[in-house]
Amino acid sequence: MGVVRRAATDGVDAVSGCPIVGSPGGAPSLCPVTGAAAAFDPFSPDYLNDPAGSLRWSRDDEPVFFSPEIGYWVVTRYDDVKEVFRDNVTFSPSIALEKITATSREAEEVLESYGYAMSRTLVNEDEPAHMPRRRALMESFIPAELAHHEDMVRRITREYVDRFVDSGRADLVDQMLWEVPLTVALHFLGVPEDDMPRLRRYSVAHTVNTWGRPAPEQQVAVAEAVGGFWQLSGEIVDKIRVDPEGPGWMRYSIRQNALMPDVVTDSYVHSIMMAGIVAAHETTANASANAIRVLLENREAWDDICRDPSLIPNAVEECLRHSGSIVAWRRKATVATTIGGVPIPADAKLLIVQASANHDDRHFDHPDTLDIRRPNAGDHLSFGFGSHQCMGKNLARMEMQIFLEELTTRLPHLRIAEQEFTYLPNTSFRGPEHLWVEWDPEANPERTDPRIRDRRFELQIGVPSSRLLSHRLTVADRAEVAAGVVALTLVPAPGSRLPAWSPGAHIDLECGELSRQYSLCGDPEDRESLRVAVRMEEKSRGGSRWVHSQLKAGDQVVVRGPRNHFRLDPSAGSYIFVAGGIGITPVMALAREARRLGKYYRILYAGRSRQTMPFVGELLEEHPGRVHLYIGDEGTRMPVEELFGTTHPGTQVYACGPQRLLSALEDAMAAWPQGSLHSEHFASAGTLLDPDNEHEFEIELVDSNQTLLVPRDRTVLQVLREANIDVQSDCEEGLCGACEVRVVAGTVDHRDVVLSHAEKADGRTMMTCCSRAFGERISLSL
Ligand code: FES
């Protein structure tokens, strides 16, 4: 990408507005704002239509850039966005509700006339104020409390669908998706419903006022509505104060206000009343409209959940990832720092674009594809991350699951009508203003079987486990590819699709009572079949023995995934692939990818004997001159120390094989830059919890200012989730690294196979699914 360089003058670049001016010694510097960065406009139709797509250039070439148009640094890659969310000290949330467009004096006067005094809320306050308040107000949001609202959400949803189910055509936004979340929000907050029509108008005004770009002539009208919203919120709080007992978050907050007036102050209650309505209403309405639209546009996905409602929880996560309602959020750098290696000055304002992060192919395979069985769909950042993560996320999830349950049950033949979608111009929230759908009422299933309306599926409050997602595949071919190694070709049922996958991925194969992980060694471009190879292990715990003794062509198998913890870093200059025995399977797919990328690579492949090493001929043919074989009974051994004793800058090493090979590599590469070695383990270190041999300990959550007890029979991960603290997970046996958290103090009893010896000794992170504390207490950055 070409860089537009303009000379800087008197502290601010005259043309670009770039804040990087001057250089040490007073010499003029060159402005780093590129042409693409200068052209970025978050209010443009292209961006509003497809924020993730319109920032693809940034994710690929310039993941952190300064936008003169809005005066913000824009952050677009998954890891960077997550890191900014995670560190709320370096990156303060204080500007999250700041107006992105300055208001005219006239509009300010209107707001003043209403006594508008929106103070800090949970969204935009710094520590130390934030966490005590969050803790004081959290109880209503924990999963056990939310479960009480399930019947209410179902009842309201059904009432709205009843109104249009026989009509054959509806605008789902106007007739359901706007009203139901508002009504649910009011019930959740415990406020009367009679002010709903006014609230509807006010809620939009708040969005435009804060995140939009109202023209000067619109600003007064917007200010009138925001002022009215503020006034109405105050009236409702006053009404509730008269009788603060009873259900609802606002009543609870008012009771907390009485108990701890210094933490939950009077003005705070008024502010969160208004902010709470917006947070609980509009984001859910938009997310639901986006989800239904994208599912109907991907008909197979819609039909899949009509057939199998157990797919709904993960479909909701995938829709939140693919087309979430929160496009971007804001933070402010409190000190000069770096993001993704880019220097960021102190006081810089940041626009962190979740919609872009959620489409980052460094984290999500084929991110533009909607895949409702995507195993890591729940990794999306649509609810933010860390201590400021959306408190209402599980209420939103519950509503979206119930909407899909109701519509796929009662209107499975729903289709999207011809229409042009429009969006409210703003930087942060996105959802179509209308969503017209059509169907043939004569074909409504309840006309022939009214009982269908009572169909219920089990809701998942919280991130659904990817372990629940399965595919039923058929063994199309079983072939012995080396002594003691069989290759299986697995195909889906006719008419079904295989999930997309990327090189390095593996599947979990149900082997009788057990589940075992096997790397995919076929071609990701092949969407007709999956290929794995399984070695008969002498000390088999049952998995490989079952495959070798029971499985034959024509059998059906249950498969979960694919999941990928061994993804190729495309930015590496070159690669060395190291395989020991059956560890060649992921290398098959990775080496093919390296060749496709046009990178230099070598394959080092070791085994006991040629007969026991699968795919040797295939490799030599596919990668001429790149394969180095080390065969024990032919007298050649891989000289790990010699090969890896000196560093190769820019080279990444991917290794899969027996533990002794991986350990030898780790030792030999001790002087290489951190992150140069990627290892794939298929066997955990034995993470099964044995309560008789454990002790209980406390975890102090430093960011949240909470202390939780981890009993002998619970993992840290389980305890965190029960306290409504989202920590991602995948394998839940110490293999993948998904559940890693930072350790602030205390000694970790590491039980994973992800961290290197040096990282374990360092003790700065731990895997919460399996590792524990050696002592009585451990402090985590959560
Ligand atoms: Fe995979 Fe913990 S979830 S290491």
mmCIF file with all atom_site columns, C-alpha atoms in Angstrom, residues 35-147:
data_model
loop_
_atom_site.group_PDB
_atom_site.id
_atom_site.type_symbol
_atom_site.label_atom_id
_atom_site.label_alt_id
_atom_site.label_comp_id
_atom_site.label_asym_id
_atom_site.label_entity_id
_atom_site.label_seq_id
_atom_site.pdbx_PDB_ins_code
_atom_site.Cartn_x
_atom_site.Cartn_y
_atom_site.Cartn_z
_atom_site.occupancy
_atom_site.B_iso_or_equiv
_atom_site.pdbx_formal_charge
_atom_site.auth_seq_id
_atom_site.auth_comp_id
_atom_site.auth_asym_id
_atom_site.auth_atom_id
_atom_site.pdbx_PDB_model_num
ATOM 1   C CA . GLY A 1 35  ? -4.125  7.130   1.512  1.00 0.00 ? 35  GLY A CA 1
ATOM 2   C CA . ALA A 1 36  ? -6.491  4.374   2.644  1.00 0.00 ? 36  ALA A CA 1
ATOM 3   C CA . ALA A 1 37  ? -6.391  5.624   6.235  1.00 0.00 ? 37  ALA A CA 1
ATOM 4   C CA . ALA A 1 38  ? -7.072  9.180   5.122  1.00 0.00 ? 38  ALA A CA 1
ATOM 5   C CA . ALA A 1 39  ? -10.082 7.969   3.125  1.00 0.00 ? 39  ALA A CA 1
ATOM 6   C CA . PHE A 1 40  ? -11.603 5.981   6.031  1.00 0.00 ? 40  PHE A CA 1
ATOM 7   C CA . ASP A 1 41  ? -15.065 7.290   6.878  1.00 0.00 ? 41  ASP A CA 1
ATOM 8   C CA . PRO A 1 42  ? -17.196 5.321   9.366  1.00 0.00 ? 42  PRO A CA 1
ATOM 9   C CA . PHE A 1 43  ? -20.312 7.159   8.190  1.00 0.00 ? 43  PHE A CA 1
ATOM 10  C CA . SER A 1 44  ? -19.918 6.236   4.507  1.00 0.00 ? 44  SER A CA 1
ATOM 11  C CA . PRO A 1 45  ? -22.574 3.951   2.969  1.00 0.00 ? 45  PRO A CA 1
ATOM 12  C CA . ASP A 1 46  ? -19.944 1.295   2.171  1.00 0.00 ? 46  ASP A CA 1
ATOM 13  C CA . TYR A 1 47  ? -18.826 1.105   5.765  1.00 0.00 ? 47  TYR A CA 1
ATOM 14  C CA . LEU A 1 48  ? -22.360 1.147   7.178  1.00 0.00 ? 48  LEU A CA 1
ATOM 15  C CA . ASN A 1 49  ? -23.341 -1.674  4.815  1.00 0.00 ? 49  ASN A CA 1
ATOM 16  C CA . ASP A 1 50  ? -20.333 -3.851  5.505  1.00 0.00 ? 50  ASP A CA 1
ATOM 17  C CA . PRO A 1 51  ? -17.949 -2.572  8.190  1.00 0.00 ? 51  PRO A CA 1
ATOM 18  C CA . ALA A 1 52  ? -15.880 -5.772  8.291  1.00 0.00 ? 52  ALA A CA 1
ATOM 19  C CA . GLY A 1 53  ? -15.503 -5.973  4.513  1.00 0.00 ? 53  GLY A CA 1
ATOM 20  C CA . SER A 1 54  ? -14.615 -2.323  4.132  1.00 0.00 ? 54  SER A CA 1
ATOM 21  C CA . LEU A 1 55  ? -11.780 -2.728  6.662  1.00 0.00 ? 55  LEU A CA 1
ATOM 22  C CA . ARG A 1 56  ? -10.255 -5.849  5.102  1.00 0.00 ? 56  ARG A CA 1
ATOM 23  C CA . TRP A 1 57  ? -7.419  -3.719  3.693  1.00 0.00 ? 57  TRP A CA 1
ATOM 24  C CA . SER A 1 58  ? -6.625  -2.563  7.199  1.00 0.00 ? 58  SER A CA 1
ATOM 25  C CA . ARG A 1 59  ? -6.581  -6.045  8.748  1.00 0.00 ? 59  ARG A CA 1
ATOM 26  C CA . ASP A 1 60  ? -4.232  -7.161  5.993  1.00 0.00 ? 60  ASP A CA 1
ATOM 27  C CA . ASP A 1 61  ? -1.918  -4.167  5.621  1.00 0.00 ? 61  ASP A CA 1
ATOM 28  C CA . GLU A 1 62  ? -2.363  -1.544  8.300  1.00 0.00 ? 62  GLU A CA 1
ATOM 29  C CA . PRO A 1 63  ? -4.152  -2.963  11.346 1.00 0.00 ? 63  PRO A CA 1
ATOM 30  C CA . VAL A 1 64  ? -3.699  0.171   13.462 1.00 0.00 ? 64  VAL A CA 1
ATOM 31  C CA . PHE A 1 65  ? -4.065  3.480   11.668 1.00 0.00 ? 65  PHE A CA 1
ATOM 32  C CA . PHE A 1 66  ? -4.920  7.100   12.383 1.00 0.00 ? 66  PHE A CA 1
ATOM 33  C CA . SER A 1 67  ? -8.144  8.403   10.831 1.00 0.00 ? 67  SER A CA 1
ATOM 34  C CA . PRO A 1 68  ? -8.045  12.178  10.283 1.00 0.00 ? 68  PRO A CA 1
ATOM 35  C CA . GLU A 1 69  ? -11.759 12.056  9.415  1.00 0.00 ? 69  GLU A CA 1
ATOM 36  C CA . ILE A 1 70  ? -12.736 11.317  13.011 1.00 0.00 ? 70  ILE A CA 1
ATOM 37  C CA . GLY A 1 71  ? -9.479  12.016  14.861 1.00 0.00 ? 71  GLY A CA 1
ATOM 38  C CA . TYR A 1 72  ? -9.239  8.445   16.191 1.00 0.00 ? 72  TYR A CA 1
ATOM 39  C CA . TRP A 1 73  ? -6.703  5.644   15.929 1.00 0.00 ? 73  TRP A CA 1
ATOM 40  C CA . VAL A 1 74  ? -8.563  2.712   14.418 1.00 0.00 ? 74  VAL A CA 1
ATOM 41  C CA . VAL A 1 75  ? -7.748  -0.835  15.588 1.00 0.00 ? 75  VAL A CA 1
ATOM 42  C CA . THR A 1 76  ? -8.999  -3.678  13.406 1.00 0.00 ? 76  THR A CA 1
ATOM 43  C CA . ARG A 1 77  ? -7.308  -7.033  14.170 1.00 0.00 ? 77  ARG A CA 1
ATOM 44  C CA . TYR A 1 78  ? -8.746  -9.529  16.642 1.00 0.00 ? 78  TYR A CA 1
ATOM 45  C CA . ASP A 1 79  ? -5.745  -9.814  18.954 1.00 0.00 ? 79  ASP A CA 1
ATOM 46  C CA . ASP A 1 80  ? -5.223  -6.054  19.123 1.00 0.00 ? 80  ASP A CA 1
ATOM 47  C CA . VAL A 1 81  ? -8.884  -5.281  19.787 1.00 0.00 ? 81  VAL A CA 1
ATOM 48  C CA . LYS A 1 82  ? -8.999  -7.928  22.507 1.00 0.00 ? 82  LYS A CA 1
ATOM 49  C CA . GLU A 1 83  ? -5.838  -6.603  24.121 1.00 0.00 ? 83  GLU A CA 1
ATOM 50  C CA . VAL A 1 84  ? -7.220  -3.058  24.213 1.00 0.00 ? 84  VAL A CA 1
ATOM 51  C CA . PHE A 1 85  ? -10.406 -4.353  25.854 1.00 0.00 ? 85  PHE A CA 1
ATOM 52  C CA . ARG A 1 86  ? -8.388  -6.430  28.286 1.00 0.00 ? 86  ARG A CA 1
ATOM 53  C CA . ASP A 1 87  ? -6.215  -3.570  29.551 1.00 0.00 ? 87  ASP A CA 1
ATOM 54  C CA . ASN A 1 88  ? -8.644  -0.991  30.882 1.00 0.00 ? 88  ASN A CA 1
ATOM 55  C CA . VAL A 1 89  ? -5.889  0.887   32.682 1.00 0.00 ? 89  VAL A CA 1
ATOM 56  C CA . THR A 1 90  ? -3.710  1.669   29.670 1.00 0.00 ? 90  THR A CA 1
ATOM 57  C CA . PHE A 1 91  ? -6.840  2.020   27.559 1.00 0.00 ? 91  PHE A CA 1
ATOM 58  C CA . SER A 1 92  ? -9.401  3.921   29.571 1.00 0.00 ? 92  SER A CA 1
ATOM 59  C CA . PRO A 1 93  ? -13.117 3.466   28.778 1.00 0.00 ? 93  PRO A CA 1
ATOM 60  C CA . SER A 1 94  ? -13.761 7.088   29.804 1.00 0.00 ? 94  SER A CA 1
ATOM 61  C CA . ILE A 1 95  ? -14.637 8.236   26.260 1.00 0.00 ? 95  ILE A CA 1
ATOM 62  C CA . ALA A 1 96  ? -17.031 5.368   25.485 1.00 0.00 ? 96  ALA A CA 1
ATOM 63  C CA . LEU A 1 97  ? -20.068 7.654   25.691 1.00 0.00 ? 97  LEU A CA 1
ATOM 64  C CA . GLU A 1 98  ? -18.410 10.860  24.474 1.00 0.00 ? 98  GLU A CA 1
ATOM 65  C CA . LYS A 1 99  ? -20.182 12.460  21.539 1.00 0.00 ? 99  LYS A CA 1
ATOM 66  C CA . ILE A 1 100 ? -18.348 11.557  18.390 1.00 0.00 ? 100 ILE A CA 1
ATOM 67  C CA . THR A 1 101 ? -19.732 14.674  16.689 1.00 0.00 ? 101 THR A CA 1
ATOM 68  C CA . ALA A 1 102 ? -19.536 17.965  18.617 1.00 0.00 ? 102 ALA A CA 1
ATOM 69  C CA . THR A 1 103 ? -22.927 19.432  19.503 1.00 0.00 ? 103 THR A CA 1
ATOM 70  C CA . SER A 1 104 ? -23.993 22.958  18.548 1.00 0.00 ? 104 SER A CA 1
ATOM 71  C CA . ARG A 1 105 ? -24.392 25.581  21.283 1.00 0.00 ? 105 ARG A CA 1
ATOM 72  C CA . GLU A 1 106 ? -28.128 25.681  20.612 1.00 0.00 ? 106 GLU A CA 1
ATOM 73  C CA . ALA A 1 107 ? -28.472 21.942  21.148 1.00 0.00 ? 107 ALA A CA 1
ATOM 74  C CA . GLU A 1 108 ? -26.388 22.185  24.341 1.00 0.00 ? 108 GLU A CA 1
ATOM 75  C CA . GLU A 1 109 ? -28.816 24.793  25.650 1.00 0.00 ? 109 GLU A CA 1
ATOM 76  C CA . VAL A 1 110 ? -31.745 22.483  24.973 1.00 0.00 ? 110 VAL A CA 1
ATOM 77  C CA . LEU A 1 111 ? -30.052 19.700  26.953 1.00 0.00 ? 111 LEU A CA 1
ATOM 78  C CA . GLU A 1 112 ? -29.320 22.115  29.789 1.00 0.00 ? 112 GLU A CA 1
ATOM 79  C CA . SER A 1 113 ? -32.992 23.153  29.860 1.00 0.00 ? 113 SER A CA 1
ATOM 80  C CA . TYR A 1 114 ? -33.869 19.527  30.713 1.00 0.00 ? 114 TYR A CA 1
ATOM 81  C CA . GLY A 1 115 ? -31.241 19.403  33.435 1.00 0.00 ? 115 GLY A CA 1
ATOM 82  C CA . TYR A 1 116 ? -29.472 16.715  31.423 1.00 0.00 ? 116 TYR A CA 1
ATOM 83  C CA . ALA A 1 117 ? -26.645 15.438  33.611 1.00 0.00 ? 117 ALA A CA 1
ATOM 84  C CA . MET A 1 118 ? -25.729 11.992  32.398 1.00 0.00 ? 118 MET A CA 1
ATOM 85  C CA . SER A 1 119 ? -22.880 10.971  34.673 1.00 0.00 ? 119 SER A CA 1
ATOM 86  C CA . ARG A 1 120 ? -20.452 8.096   34.420 1.00 0.00 ? 120 ARG A CA 1
ATOM 87  C CA . THR A 1 121 ? -22.048 4.690   34.072 1.00 0.00 ? 121 THR A CA 1
ATOM 88  C CA . LEU A 1 122 ? -20.605 1.198   34.166 1.00 0.00 ? 122 LEU A CA 1
ATOM 89  C CA . VAL A 1 123 ? -19.682 1.612   30.504 1.00 0.00 ? 123 VAL A CA 1
ATOM 90  C CA . ASN A 1 124 ? -17.360 4.566   30.776 1.00 0.00 ? 124 ASN A CA 1
ATOM 91  C CA . GLU A 1 125 ? -15.886 4.748   34.225 1.00 0.00 ? 125 GLU A CA 1
ATOM 92  C CA . ASP A 1 126 ? -12.358 3.993   35.263 1.00 0.00 ? 126 ASP A CA 1
ATOM 93  C CA . GLU A 1 127 ? -11.084 2.083   38.229 1.00 0.00 ? 127 GLU A CA 1
ATOM 94  C CA . PRO A 1 128 ? -11.217 2.221   41.156 1.00 0.00 ? 128 PRO A CA 1
ATOM 95  C CA . ALA A 1 129 ? -14.866 3.394   40.884 1.00 0.00 ? 129 ALA A CA 1
ATOM 96  C CA . HIS A 1 130 ? -15.984 0.914   38.246 1.00 0.00 ? 130 HIS A CA 1
ATOM 97  C CA . MET A 1 131 ? -15.532 -2.496  39.840 1.00 0.00 ? 131 MET A CA 1
ATOM 98  C CA . PRO A 1 132 ? -17.128 -1.818  43.247 1.00 0.00 ? 132 PRO A CA 1
ATOM 99  C CA . ARG A 1 133 ? -20.214 -0.567  41.392 1.00 0.00 ? 133 ARG A CA 1
ATOM 100 C CA . ARG A 1 134 ? -20.200 -3.408  38.929 1.00 0.00 ? 134 ARG A CA 1
ATOM 101 C CA . ARG A 1 135 ? -19.952 -5.863  41.805 1.00 0.00 ? 135 ARG A CA 1
ATOM 102 C CA . ALA A 1 136 ? -22.737 -4.091  43.697 1.00 0.00 ? 136 ALA A CA 1
ATOM 103 C CA . LEU A 1 137 ? -25.064 -4.242  40.693 1.00 0.00 ? 137 LEU A CA 1
ATOM 104 C CA . MET A 1 138 ? -24.116 -7.605  39.177 1.00 0.00 ? 138 MET A CA 1
ATOM 105 C CA . GLU A 1 139 ? -26.390 -10.002 41.024 1.00 0.00 ? 139 GLU A CA 1
ATOM 106 C CA . SER A 1 140 ? -29.364 -9.650  38.664 1.00 0.00 ? 140 SER A CA 1
ATOM 107 C CA . PHE A 1 141 ? -27.184 -10.745 35.720 1.00 0.00 ? 141 PHE A CA 1
ATOM 108 C CA . ILE A 1 142 ? -25.729 -14.004 36.974 1.00 0.00 ? 142 ILE A CA 1
ATOM 109 C CA . PRO A 1 143 ? -27.018 -17.074 35.076 1.00 0.00 ? 143 PRO A CA 1
ATOM 110 C CA . ALA A 1 144 ? -29.044 -18.420 37.995 1.00 0.00 ? 144 ALA A CA 1
ATOM 111 C CA . GLU A 1 145 ? -30.967 -15.109 38.269 1.00 0.00 ? 145 GLU A CA 1
ATOM 112 C CA . LEU A 1 146 ? -31.487 -14.737 34.526 1.00 0.00 ? 146 LEU A CA 1
ATOM 113 C CA . ALA A 1 147 ? -33.113 -18.152 34.327 1.00 0.00 ? 147 ALA A CA 1
#
